[in-house]
Coordinates of C-alpha atoms in Angstrom, one line a residue:
M25 CA 0.1 -0.1 0.0
A26 CA 1.4 3.5 -0.8
E27 CA 3.1 5.4 2.0
A28 CA 1.0 8.0 3.5
A29 CA 2.4 11.5 4.3
A30 CA 2.3 13.0 7.7
P31 CA -0.8 15.1 8.6
M32 CA -0.5 18.6 6.9
E33 CA -0.6 21.7 8.9
G34 CA -3.6 23.9 9.2
T35 CA -7.1 22.6 8.3
Q36 CA -5.9 20.2 5.4
R37 CA -6.5 16.5 5.9
P38 CA -4.2 13.7 4.9
R39 CA -4.9 12.7 1.3
V40 CA -5.9 9.1 0.4
S41 CA -3.9 7.9 -2.5
A42 CA -5.4 5.9 -5.4
Y43 CA -3.1 3.2 -4.4
A44 CA -4.6 3.0 -0.9
W45 CA -7.9 2.4 -2.6
Y46 CA -6.5 -0.3 -4.9
A47 CA -4.8 -2.1 -1.9
L48 CA -8.1 -1.9 0.0
F49 CA -9.7 -3.7 -3.0
V50 CA -7.1 -6.6 -2.7
L51 CA -7.7 -6.7 1.0
V52 CA -11.5 -7.1 0.5
L53 CA -10.8 -10.0 -1.8
V54 CA -8.7 -11.7 0.8
Y55 CA -11.5 -11.3 3.3
V56 CA -14.0 -12.7 0.8
V57 CA -11.8 -15.8 0.3
N58 CA -11.5 -16.0 4.0
F59 CA -15.2 -16.2 4.8
I60 CA -16.0 -18.3 1.8
D61 CA -13.6 -20.9 3.3
R62 CA -15.0 -20.4 6.8
Q63 CA -18.7 -20.3 6.0
I64 CA -19.0 -22.9 3.4
L65 CA -19.6 -25.4 6.1
S66 CA -23.1 -23.9 6.7
I67 CA -24.6 -25.1 3.4
L68 CA -22.9 -28.6 3.7
V69 CA -24.2 -29.4 7.2
A70 CA -26.8 -31.9 6.0
D71 CA -24.4 -33.8 3.8
I72 CA -21.7 -34.0 6.6
Q73 CA -24.2 -35.1 9.2
A74 CA -25.4 -37.8 6.9
D75 CA -21.9 -39.0 5.9
L76 CA -20.2 -38.5 9.3
G77 CA -23.2 -39.1 11.7
V78 CA -22.7 -36.0 13.8
T79 CA -25.2 -34.1 15.8
E80 CA -26.2 -30.3 15.6
A81 CA -24.1 -29.7 18.8
E82 CA -21.0 -31.4 17.2
I83 CA -21.6 -29.2 14.0
G84 CA -21.8 -26.2 16.1
F85 CA -18.6 -27.2 17.8
L86 CA -16.9 -27.8 14.4
Y87 CA -18.0 -24.5 12.9
G88 CA -17.6 -22.5 16.0
T89 CA -15.3 -23.7 18.8
A90 CA -12.8 -25.9 17.0
F91 CA -12.1 -23.1 14.5
A92 CA -12.6 -20.1 16.9
V93 CA -10.3 -21.0 19.8
F94 CA -7.2 -21.5 17.5
Y95 CA -8.2 -18.5 15.5
A96 CA -8.4 -16.3 18.5
L97 CA -5.2 -17.7 20.1
F98 CA -3.0 -17.5 17.1
G99 CA -4.5 -14.1 16.2
I100 CA -2.8 -12.6 19.3
P101 CA 0.9 -13.4 18.5
L102 CA 0.1 -12.9 14.8
G103 CA -1.4 -9.5 15.6
R104 CA 1.8 -8.6 17.6
L105 CA 3.8 -9.7 14.5
A106 CA 1.7 -7.5 12.4
D107 CA 2.8 -4.6 14.6
S108 CA 6.5 -5.3 13.9
W109 CA 6.8 -7.1 10.5
Y110 CA 5.6 -6.7 6.9
R111 CA 1.9 -7.1 7.1
G112 CA 1.3 -7.9 3.4
R113 CA 3.8 -10.9 3.6
L114 CA 2.3 -12.1 6.8
M115 CA -1.2 -12.1 5.2
A116 CA 0.2 -13.9 2.1
I117 CA 1.7 -16.8 4.2
G118 CA -1.6 -17.0 6.3
L119 CA -3.6 -17.2 3.2
A120 CA -1.6 -20.0 1.6
L121 CA -1.9 -21.9 4.9
W122 CA -5.7 -21.6 5.4
S123 CA -6.3 -22.4 1.7
S124 CA -4.2 -25.5 2.0
M125 CA -6.2 -26.5 5.1
T126 CA -9.5 -25.9 3.3
V127 CA -8.3 -28.3 0.6
A128 CA -7.3 -30.8 3.4
S129 CA -11.0 -30.5 4.6
G130 CA -12.0 -32.0 1.3
F131 CA -10.1 -35.2 2.1
A132 CA -11.5 -35.5 5.5
S133 CA -13.4 -38.8 6.2
T134 CA -13.9 -38.5 9.9
L135 CA -15.0 -35.9 12.4
G136 CA -11.5 -35.9 14.0
Q137 CA -9.9 -35.3 10.6
L138 CA -12.3 -32.5 9.7
T139 CA -11.8 -30.9 13.1
A140 CA -8.0 -30.9 12.6
A141 CA -8.4 -29.2 9.2
R142 CA -10.7 -26.7 10.6
I143 CA -8.1 -25.9 13.3
G144 CA -5.6 -25.3 10.5
V145 CA -8.0 -23.0 8.7
G146 CA -8.4 -21.0 11.9
I147 CA -4.6 -20.7 12.5
G148 CA -4.1 -19.5 8.9
E149 CA -6.9 -17.0 8.9
A150 CA -5.8 -15.5 12.2
S151 CA -3.0 -13.7 10.3
A152 CA -5.4 -11.7 8.0
S153 CA -7.5 -9.2 9.8
P154 CA -5.0 -7.9 12.4
A155 CA -2.6 -7.1 9.5
A156 CA -5.4 -5.6 7.3
Y157 CA -6.8 -3.5 10.1
S158 CA -3.3 -2.1 10.7
M159 CA -2.6 -1.4 7.0
I160 CA -6.0 0.2 6.5
A161 CA -5.6 2.5 9.6
D162 CA -2.2 3.6 8.4
S163 CA -3.6 4.5 4.9
F164 CA -6.8 6.3 5.8
P165 CA -7.2 9.3 8.2
K166 CA -9.3 9.0 11.3
E167 CA -12.2 10.9 9.8
R168 CA -12.6 8.2 7.1
R169 CA -11.2 5.1 9.0
A170 CA -14.5 3.5 9.9
T171 CA -15.7 3.8 6.3
A172 CA -12.6 2.1 5.0
L173 CA -12.7 -0.5 7.7
S174 CA -16.3 -1.1 6.9
I175 CA -15.5 -1.6 3.1
Y176 CA -12.9 -4.1 4.2
S177 CA -15.5 -5.8 6.5
A178 CA -17.9 -6.1 3.7
G179 CA -15.8 -8.9 2.4
L180 CA -17.0 -10.9 5.4
Y181 CA -20.5 -10.8 4.3
I182 CA -19.8 -11.1 0.6
G183 CA -17.7 -14.2 1.3
G184 CA -20.0 -15.7 3.8
A185 CA -23.0 -15.3 1.4
L186 CA -21.1 -16.4 -1.8
S187 CA -20.1 -19.6 0.0
L188 CA -23.7 -20.7 0.1
P189 CA -24.4 -20.7 -3.8
I190 CA -20.9 -22.0 -4.5
G191 CA -21.0 -24.7 -1.9
G192 CA -24.6 -25.7 -2.8
A193 CA -23.9 -25.8 -6.6
V194 CA -20.7 -27.8 -6.3
A195 CA -22.0 -30.4 -3.8
S196 CA -25.3 -30.9 -5.6
G197 CA -23.7 -31.0 -9.0
W198 CA -21.1 -33.4 -7.8
N199 CA -23.7 -35.7 -6.1
R200 CA -25.8 -35.7 -9.3
A201 CA -22.9 -36.7 -11.3
Y202 CA -21.7 -39.4 -8.9
P203 CA -24.5 -40.7 -6.9
A204 CA -22.1 -43.3 -5.3
A205 CA -19.0 -41.8 -3.9
E206 CA -16.9 -44.8 -4.7
L207 CA -17.5 -44.0 -8.4
A208 CA -16.3 -40.3 -8.1
P209 CA -12.8 -39.1 -8.7
L210 CA -10.8 -39.9 -5.5
G211 CA -13.8 -41.4 -4.0
L212 CA -15.0 -37.9 -2.9
A213 CA -18.5 -37.0 -1.8
G214 CA -20.1 -33.7 -2.9
W215 CA -19.3 -31.8 0.3
Q216 CA -15.7 -32.8 0.0
A217 CA -15.5 -31.5 -3.5
A218 CA -16.9 -28.2 -2.4
F219 CA -14.0 -27.7 0.1
L220 CA -11.6 -28.3 -2.8
A221 CA -13.4 -25.9 -5.2
V222 CA -13.1 -23.0 -2.8
G223 CA -9.6 -23.8 -1.3
L224 CA -7.5 -24.0 -4.4
P225 CA -8.0 -20.3 -5.7
G226 CA -6.7 -18.9 -2.4
L227 CA -3.2 -20.2 -3.2
L228 CA -3.1 -17.9 -6.4
L229 CA -4.5 -14.9 -4.5
A230 CA -1.6 -15.2 -2.1
L231 CA 0.7 -14.4 -4.8
W232 CA -1.1 -11.2 -5.5
V233 CA -1.2 -10.1 -1.9
L234 CA 2.7 -10.5 -1.8
S235 CA 2.8 -7.6 -4.4
L236 CA 1.2 -5.0 -2.0
R237 CA 3.4 -2.1 -0.7
E238 CA 3.5 -1.3 3.0
P239 CA 2.1 2.0 4.3
Q240 CA 4.2 4.1 6.7
R241 CA 3.2 3.1 10.3
G242 CA 1.5 6.0 12.2
A243 CA 2.0 8.6 9.4
M244 CA -1.7 9.3 9.2
D245 CA -1.8 10.2 12.9
G246 CA 1.4 12.4 12.9
H247 CA 3.6 9.7 14.5
P248 CA 5.6 7.9 11.7
Q249 CA 7.4 4.8 12.8
P250 CA 9.5 2.1 11.0
I251 CA 7.6 -0.5 9.2
V252 CA 9.8 -3.3 10.6
R253 CA 11.1 -3.4 14.2
P254 CA 14.2 -5.4 15.1
N255 CA 13.8 -9.1 16.3
A256 CA 10.2 -9.3 15.0
W257 CA 10.2 -13.0 14.7
R258 CA 12.1 -13.7 17.9
D259 CA 9.4 -11.5 19.7
F260 CA 6.7 -13.6 17.8
G261 CA 8.2 -16.8 19.2
R262 CA 8.0 -15.2 22.7
E263 CA 4.4 -14.4 22.1
L264 CA 3.7 -17.9 21.2
F265 CA 5.3 -19.2 24.5
A266 CA 3.2 -16.7 26.4
I267 CA -0.1 -18.1 25.1
I268 CA 0.4 -21.7 24.2
P269 CA 0.1 -24.1 27.2
P270 CA 2.1 -25.5 28.9
F271 CA 4.8 -23.1 27.8
T272 CA 2.8 -20.3 29.5
L273 CA 3.9 -21.7 32.8
F274 CA 7.6 -21.5 32.0
N275 CA 7.1 -18.0 30.6
L276 CA 5.4 -16.7 33.7
A277 CA 7.8 -18.4 36.1
A278 CA 10.6 -16.5 34.5
L279 CA 8.6 -13.2 34.8
S280 CA 7.2 -13.5 38.4
A281 CA 6.5 -16.0 41.1
K282 CA 3.4 -14.2 42.1
A283 CA 2.1 -14.2 38.6
L284 CA 2.8 -17.9 38.3
R285 CA 0.8 -18.5 41.5
T286 CA -2.2 -16.5 40.2
N287 CA -2.0 -18.4 36.9
L288 CA -2.1 -21.8 38.6
V289 CA -5.2 -20.7 40.7
A290 CA -6.9 -19.5 37.5
L291 CA -6.0 -22.8 35.8
A292 CA -7.7 -24.8 38.7
V293 CA -10.8 -22.6 38.4
I294 CA -11.0 -23.0 34.7
V295 CA -10.4 -26.9 34.9
L296 CA -13.2 -27.1 37.4
A297 CA -15.6 -24.9 35.4
A298 CA -14.9 -26.9 32.2
Y299 CA -15.4 -30.2 34.0
G300 CA -18.7 -29.0 35.3
L301 CA -19.9 -28.0 31.9
V302 CA -18.8 -31.3 30.4
L303 CA -21.0 -33.1 33.1
L304 CA -23.8 -30.8 32.4
T305 CA -23.8 -31.0 28.5
G306 CA -22.0 -34.3 27.8
N307 CA -19.8 -32.5 25.3
W308 CA -16.2 -32.7 26.3
P309 CA -14.5 -31.5 23.0
Q310 CA -16.4 -28.2 23.3
W311 CA -15.4 -27.3 26.9
V312 CA -11.9 -28.8 26.9
A313 CA -11.2 -26.6 23.7
Y314 CA -12.9 -23.6 25.2
G315 CA -11.3 -24.0 28.6
L316 CA -7.9 -24.2 26.8
G317 CA -8.7 -21.0 25.1
V318 CA -9.7 -19.1 28.1
Y319 CA -6.7 -20.2 30.0
A320 CA -4.3 -19.3 27.2
V321 CA -5.7 -15.9 26.9
F322 CA -5.6 -15.3 30.7
S323 CA -1.9 -16.4 30.7
W324 CA -1.0 -14.1 27.7
V325 CA -2.6 -11.1 29.3
Q326 CA -0.6 -11.8 32.5
S327 CA 2.6 -12.0 30.5
L328 CA 1.8 -8.8 28.4
R329 CA 1.7 -6.7 31.6
F330 CA 5.3 -7.5 32.1
R331 CA 6.6 -7.5 28.5
D332 CA 4.6 -4.4 27.1
P333 CA 3.0 -2.5 30.0
A334 CA 1.8 0.3 27.7
T335 CA -0.1 -2.1 25.3
H336 CA -1.5 -3.9 28.4
A337 CA -2.7 -0.6 30.0
L338 CA -4.6 0.5 26.9
I339 CA -6.3 -2.7 26.0
W340 CA -6.5 -5.1 28.9
G341 CA -5.6 -2.9 31.8
H342 CA -8.8 -0.9 31.7
W343 CA -12.2 -2.8 32.5
V344 CA -14.1 -0.5 30.0
V345 CA -12.0 -1.7 27.0
V346 CA -12.5 -5.2 28.1
L347 CA -16.2 -4.6 28.5
I348 CA -16.5 -3.1 25.0
T349 CA -14.6 -6.0 23.5
A350 CA -17.0 -8.5 25.2
A351 CA -20.0 -6.4 23.9
F352 CA -18.7 -6.6 20.4
G353 CA -18.4 -10.5 20.9
S354 CA -21.9 -10.6 22.3
I355 CA -23.3 -9.1 18.9
A356 CA -21.3 -11.7 17.0
F357 CA -22.8 -14.3 19.3
V358 CA -26.2 -13.7 17.7
A359 CA -25.0 -12.7 14.2
Y360 CA -22.7 -15.6 13.6
A361 CA -25.0 -18.2 15.0
S362 CA -28.2 -17.2 13.2
T363 CA -26.3 -16.7 9.8
F364 CA -24.9 -20.2 10.2
W365 CA -28.0 -22.0 11.1
F366 CA -30.5 -20.2 8.6
P367 CA -29.7 -22.3 5.5
R368 CA -30.1 -25.6 7.6
Y369 CA -33.3 -24.2 8.9
A370 CA -34.6 -23.4 5.4
E371 CA -33.7 -26.8 4.1
A372 CA -35.4 -28.6 7.0
T373 CA -38.5 -26.3 7.1
F374 CA -39.5 -25.7 3.4
Y375 CA -38.0 -28.7 1.5
A376 CA -38.4 -32.4 1.6
G377 CA -34.6 -32.9 1.6
P378 CA -31.4 -31.4 0.3
L379 CA -31.9 -33.2 -3.1
A380 CA -35.5 -32.4 -3.5
P381 CA -36.6 -30.1 -6.3
G382 CA -36.4 -26.4 -5.7
L383 CA -39.5 -24.4 -5.0
F384 CA -38.8 -21.5 -7.2
F385 CA -36.2 -23.1 -9.6
P386 CA -37.4 -26.7 -10.1
G387 CA -34.4 -27.5 -12.0
M388 CA -32.2 -27.0 -9.0
T389 CA -32.0 -29.1 -5.9
A390 CA -33.2 -27.6 -2.6
K391 CA -29.6 -27.3 -1.4
T392 CA -28.6 -25.3 -4.5
E393 CA -31.7 -23.1 -4.4
V394 CA -31.3 -22.3 -0.6
G395 CA -27.6 -21.4 -1.3
L396 CA -28.4 -19.2 -4.4
I397 CA -31.2 -17.3 -2.8
L398 CA -29.8 -16.8 0.6
G399 CA -26.2 -16.2 -0.7
T400 CA -26.9 -13.7 -3.4
T401 CA -29.5 -11.6 -1.6
N402 CA -27.7 -11.7 1.8
A403 CA -24.3 -10.9 0.1
V404 CA -25.7 -7.6 -1.4
T405 CA -27.6 -6.3 1.6
A406 CA -24.9 -7.5 4.2
A407 CA -22.1 -5.8 2.3
L408 CA -24.3 -2.7 1.8
G409 CA -25.2 -2.7 5.6
V410 CA -21.6 -2.9 6.9
I411 CA -20.6 0.1 4.6
I412 CA -23.7 2.1 5.5
G413 CA -22.8 1.4 9.2
G414 CA -19.4 2.4 9.0
Y415 CA -20.3 5.7 7.0
L416 CA -23.1 6.6 9.5
S417 CA -20.7 5.9 12.5
D418 CA -18.1 8.3 11.0
L419 CA -20.7 11.0 10.7
W420 CA -22.3 10.2 14.2
R421 CA -18.9 10.2 15.8
Q422 CA -18.1 13.7 14.4
R423 CA -21.1 14.9 16.5
D424 CA -20.8 12.5 19.4
V425 CA -17.8 10.5 20.6
N426 CA -20.1 7.6 21.2
G427 CA -21.6 7.6 17.7
R428 CA -20.0 4.3 16.8
L429 CA -21.2 2.5 20.0
Y430 CA -24.8 3.7 19.1
I431 CA -24.5 2.1 15.8
N432 CA -23.6 -1.2 17.6
M433 CA -26.7 -0.8 19.7
L434 CA -28.9 -0.5 16.6
A435 CA -27.2 -3.6 15.0
A436 CA -28.0 -5.6 18.1
V437 CA -31.7 -4.6 18.2
L438 CA -33.1 -4.0 14.7
P439 CA -32.7 -7.7 13.4
L440 CA -34.7 -9.2 16.1
P441 CA -38.2 -8.7 14.9
I442 CA -37.2 -9.8 11.3
I443 CA -35.7 -12.9 12.6
T444 CA -38.7 -13.6 14.7
Y445 CA -40.9 -13.4 11.5
M446 CA -38.4 -15.7 9.7
L447 CA -38.7 -18.4 12.3
T448 CA -42.5 -18.3 12.7
T449 CA -43.6 -17.8 9.0
D450 CA -44.8 -20.8 6.9
S451 CA -44.0 -19.0 3.7
A452 CA -40.8 -19.8 2.0
T453 CA -41.2 -16.6 0.0
G454 CA -41.6 -14.5 3.2
F455 CA -38.5 -16.2 4.7
Y456 CA -36.4 -15.4 1.7
V457 CA -37.6 -11.7 1.5
A458 CA -37.0 -11.1 5.2
S459 CA -33.5 -12.6 5.1
P460 CA -31.6 -9.9 3.3
L461 CA -33.3 -7.2 5.5
A462 CA -32.1 -9.0 8.6
H463 CA -28.6 -9.2 7.2
L464 CA -28.6 -5.5 6.3
F465 CA -29.3 -4.5 9.9
S466 CA -27.2 -7.1 11.5
S467 CA -24.0 -6.1 9.6
L468 CA -24.2 -2.4 10.6
W469 CA -21.8 -2.9 13.4
V470 CA -18.5 -4.3 12.2
G471 CA -16.6 -1.3 10.8
A472 CA -17.7 0.8 13.7
A473 CA -16.6 -1.8 16.2
V474 CA -13.1 -2.2 14.7
A475 CA -12.6 1.6 14.4
T476 CA -13.6 2.0 18.0
L477 CA -10.8 -0.2 19.2
Q478 CA -8.3 1.2 16.8
D479 CA -9.0 4.8 18.2
L480 CA -8.3 3.6 21.7
V481 CA -4.6 2.5 21.1
L482 CA -1.4 4.0 19.8
P483 CA -0.3 3.3 16.1
R484 CA 2.3 0.7 17.1
M485 CA -0.5 -1.3 18.8
R486 CA -3.0 -1.6 16.0
G487 CA -2.4 -5.1 15.1
T488 CA -2.8 -6.1 18.6
A489 CA -6.0 -4.1 18.9
G490 CA -7.3 -5.9 15.8
A491 CA -6.4 -9.3 17.3
T492 CA -8.1 -8.3 20.5
Y493 CA -11.3 -7.4 18.5
I494 CA -11.1 -10.9 16.9
L495 CA -10.6 -12.4 20.3
G496 CA -13.9 -11.0 21.5
T497 CA -15.9 -11.9 18.4
T498 CA -14.5 -15.5 18.2
M499 CA -14.3 -16.5 21.9
V500 CA -17.6 -15.0 22.8
G501 CA -19.4 -15.0 19.4
L502 CA -18.1 -17.7 17.2
A503 CA -17.1 -20.2 19.9
L504 CA -20.2 -20.0 21.8
G505 CA -23.0 -18.8 19.5
P506 CA -23.3 -21.6 17.1
Y507 CA -22.7 -24.3 19.6
Y508 CA -25.2 -22.7 22.0
A509 CA -27.9 -22.6 19.4
G510 CA -27.1 -26.2 18.3
Q511 CA -27.1 -27.5 21.9
V512 CA -30.5 -25.9 22.6
A513 CA -31.8 -27.1 19.2
A514 CA -30.8 -30.7 20.0
A515 CA -32.4 -30.6 23.5
A516 CA -35.7 -28.9 22.3
G517 CA -35.8 -30.9 19.2
S518 CA -36.3 -27.6 17.3
L519 CA -33.7 -25.6 15.3
A520 CA -35.9 -22.5 15.6
A521 CA -35.9 -22.8 19.4
G522 CA -32.1 -22.8 19.1
I523 CA -32.0 -19.7 17.2
F524 CA -34.6 -17.9 19.3
A525 CA -32.5 -18.7 22.4
L526 CA -29.8 -16.3 21.1
F527 CA -32.0 -13.4 21.8
A528 CA -31.2 -13.8 25.5
M529 CA -27.7 -12.1 24.8
V530 CA -29.2 -8.8 23.5
P531 CA -30.0 -7.1 26.9
L532 CA -26.5 -7.9 28.1
T533 CA -25.2 -6.4 24.9
L534 CA -27.1 -3.1 25.3
T535 CA -26.2 -2.8 29.0
A536 CA -22.4 -3.3 28.3
L537 CA -22.4 -0.8 25.4
W538 CA -24.4 1.9 27.5
I539 CA -21.9 1.6 30.4
A540 CA -18.9 2.0 27.8
S541 CA -20.5 5.1 26.4
R542 CA -20.1 6.8 29.7
H543 CA -16.3 6.4 29.6
L544 CA -15.2 6.2 25.9
G545 CA -14.4 9.8 25.4
A546 CA -12.2 10.0 28.4
L547 CA -10.3 6.9 27.5
E548 CA -9.5 8.1 23.9
A549 CA -8.4 11.5 25.1
S550 CA -6.0 10.0 27.8
K551 CA -4.4 7.1 25.9
E552 CA -1.0 8.6 25.3
E553 CA -0.9 9.7 28.9
R554 CA -1.8 6.4 30.3
A555 CA 0.6 4.6 28.0
R556 CA 3.5 6.8 29.3
A557 CA 2.4 6.3 32.9
A558 CA 2.4 2.5 32.3
E559 CA 5.9 2.5 30.9
S560 CA 7.2 4.9 33.6
A561 CA 6.0 2.6 36.2
D562 CA 8.0 -0.2 34.6
A563 CA 11.0 2.1 34.4
A564 CA 11.3 1.6 30.6
P565 CA 11.0 4.2 27.8
L566 CA 7.9 4.4 25.9
G567 CA 9.3 4.5 22.6
A568 CA 7.7 6.0 19.5
V569 CA 3.9 6.6 19.8

């Protein structure tokens, strides 16, 4: 991405170069591929359940927790690496990894193999958004930052929506051509072929990403810094040791005996809580994986306090920032889960089966029709919604520092009556008409949320702030939402009941955002002062801000 000049004197704003817009377009493509590879599982649920014999709760675990825990955990050290190394190269490496793991998903024949491949996809995808957030924030001025981040975030919805018609068409076409898997090339079923179809193009896109130029760190905010800091990969290794058990114990032992004792107490509490949830639900993979994630995050935050007190103070050292991060995750809890389960709900409610004729396009199978209608309509409106939300949040923020939080509140509330209609109507037409409107409203929040956290940190911390945002949306939203809806659906015998149960999160979201709105302005205004105070307390220089 083109280097941005430092802010001009007077009333002039930094200009956004044509190359910055070009690079943003490439980053959007990366995010589209990211979510195609992640979301394609949604349209393949019925086929995977039939072939592998898994339940709704196990599918929720596969889509949510198995992916999300490793996505979140590796997002932290990779986000820190994005703060000190070439961000475009980091994204290209990650893209090649997750595309390869998506291809590996196509060769999985057991739940364990598919889970391992999904973990690999999560690790690879963890490199993308922290680096992209940092590059975009260094290429667009604060006044246009939420708009640019929203355009990037539109790739999330475009990719998620395109995964449905692509996955449905490939799987149905393959199953029609090869009704018996043993007669198909390589003995692959339709759902396996779909993973191959979406994974291979990402390897070519990785080469394109390598060509992007790096923007100057911090120049848009008047604090230019080197693009690459010394010992970036050595520090990345230290970050891995700080978050990956059991290395976390050795890392903390070297830093502080008191911190190690606190860590061991926290580990005992987390183990007991996970054991209790396993007894309650009978689902040990979900809670072992989630407990591992919670413990790893706790350990990393402890370590960060010693290794980078300024970053710890601005992100994890203030309860309001933690609350904001959790609130964003709670919006994702509803949005991710409902979006994932809607295609399966439509198949089960309005069609005789995934290979039954379409209601509106009789030449198509039900799976292909569901993917085509939900995918194309939701892609357009969700992408439009996230861009509108970012633009409105920028305008609102110019009048009120809490404007972006208010957009998040609207995104949490406006979809609820529409989802209620979708889950209670007997009309497939009504369901399909309402779905894009629900996605329009539920996507308003993303760019505003990312920009909020970016504004609360110094430029050198932007990759870490992006990783923290991802941590909230994955550990609260993706790791719990789809599983929770699937667990309720399995217990109640109704997928609609599982989706309705998500609504219990909304009052908590609104309460958290309202509390945060009482403190946001003061937090942003004091960030440099608080960072210096944290560094001074640690008797170390702050360095460039």
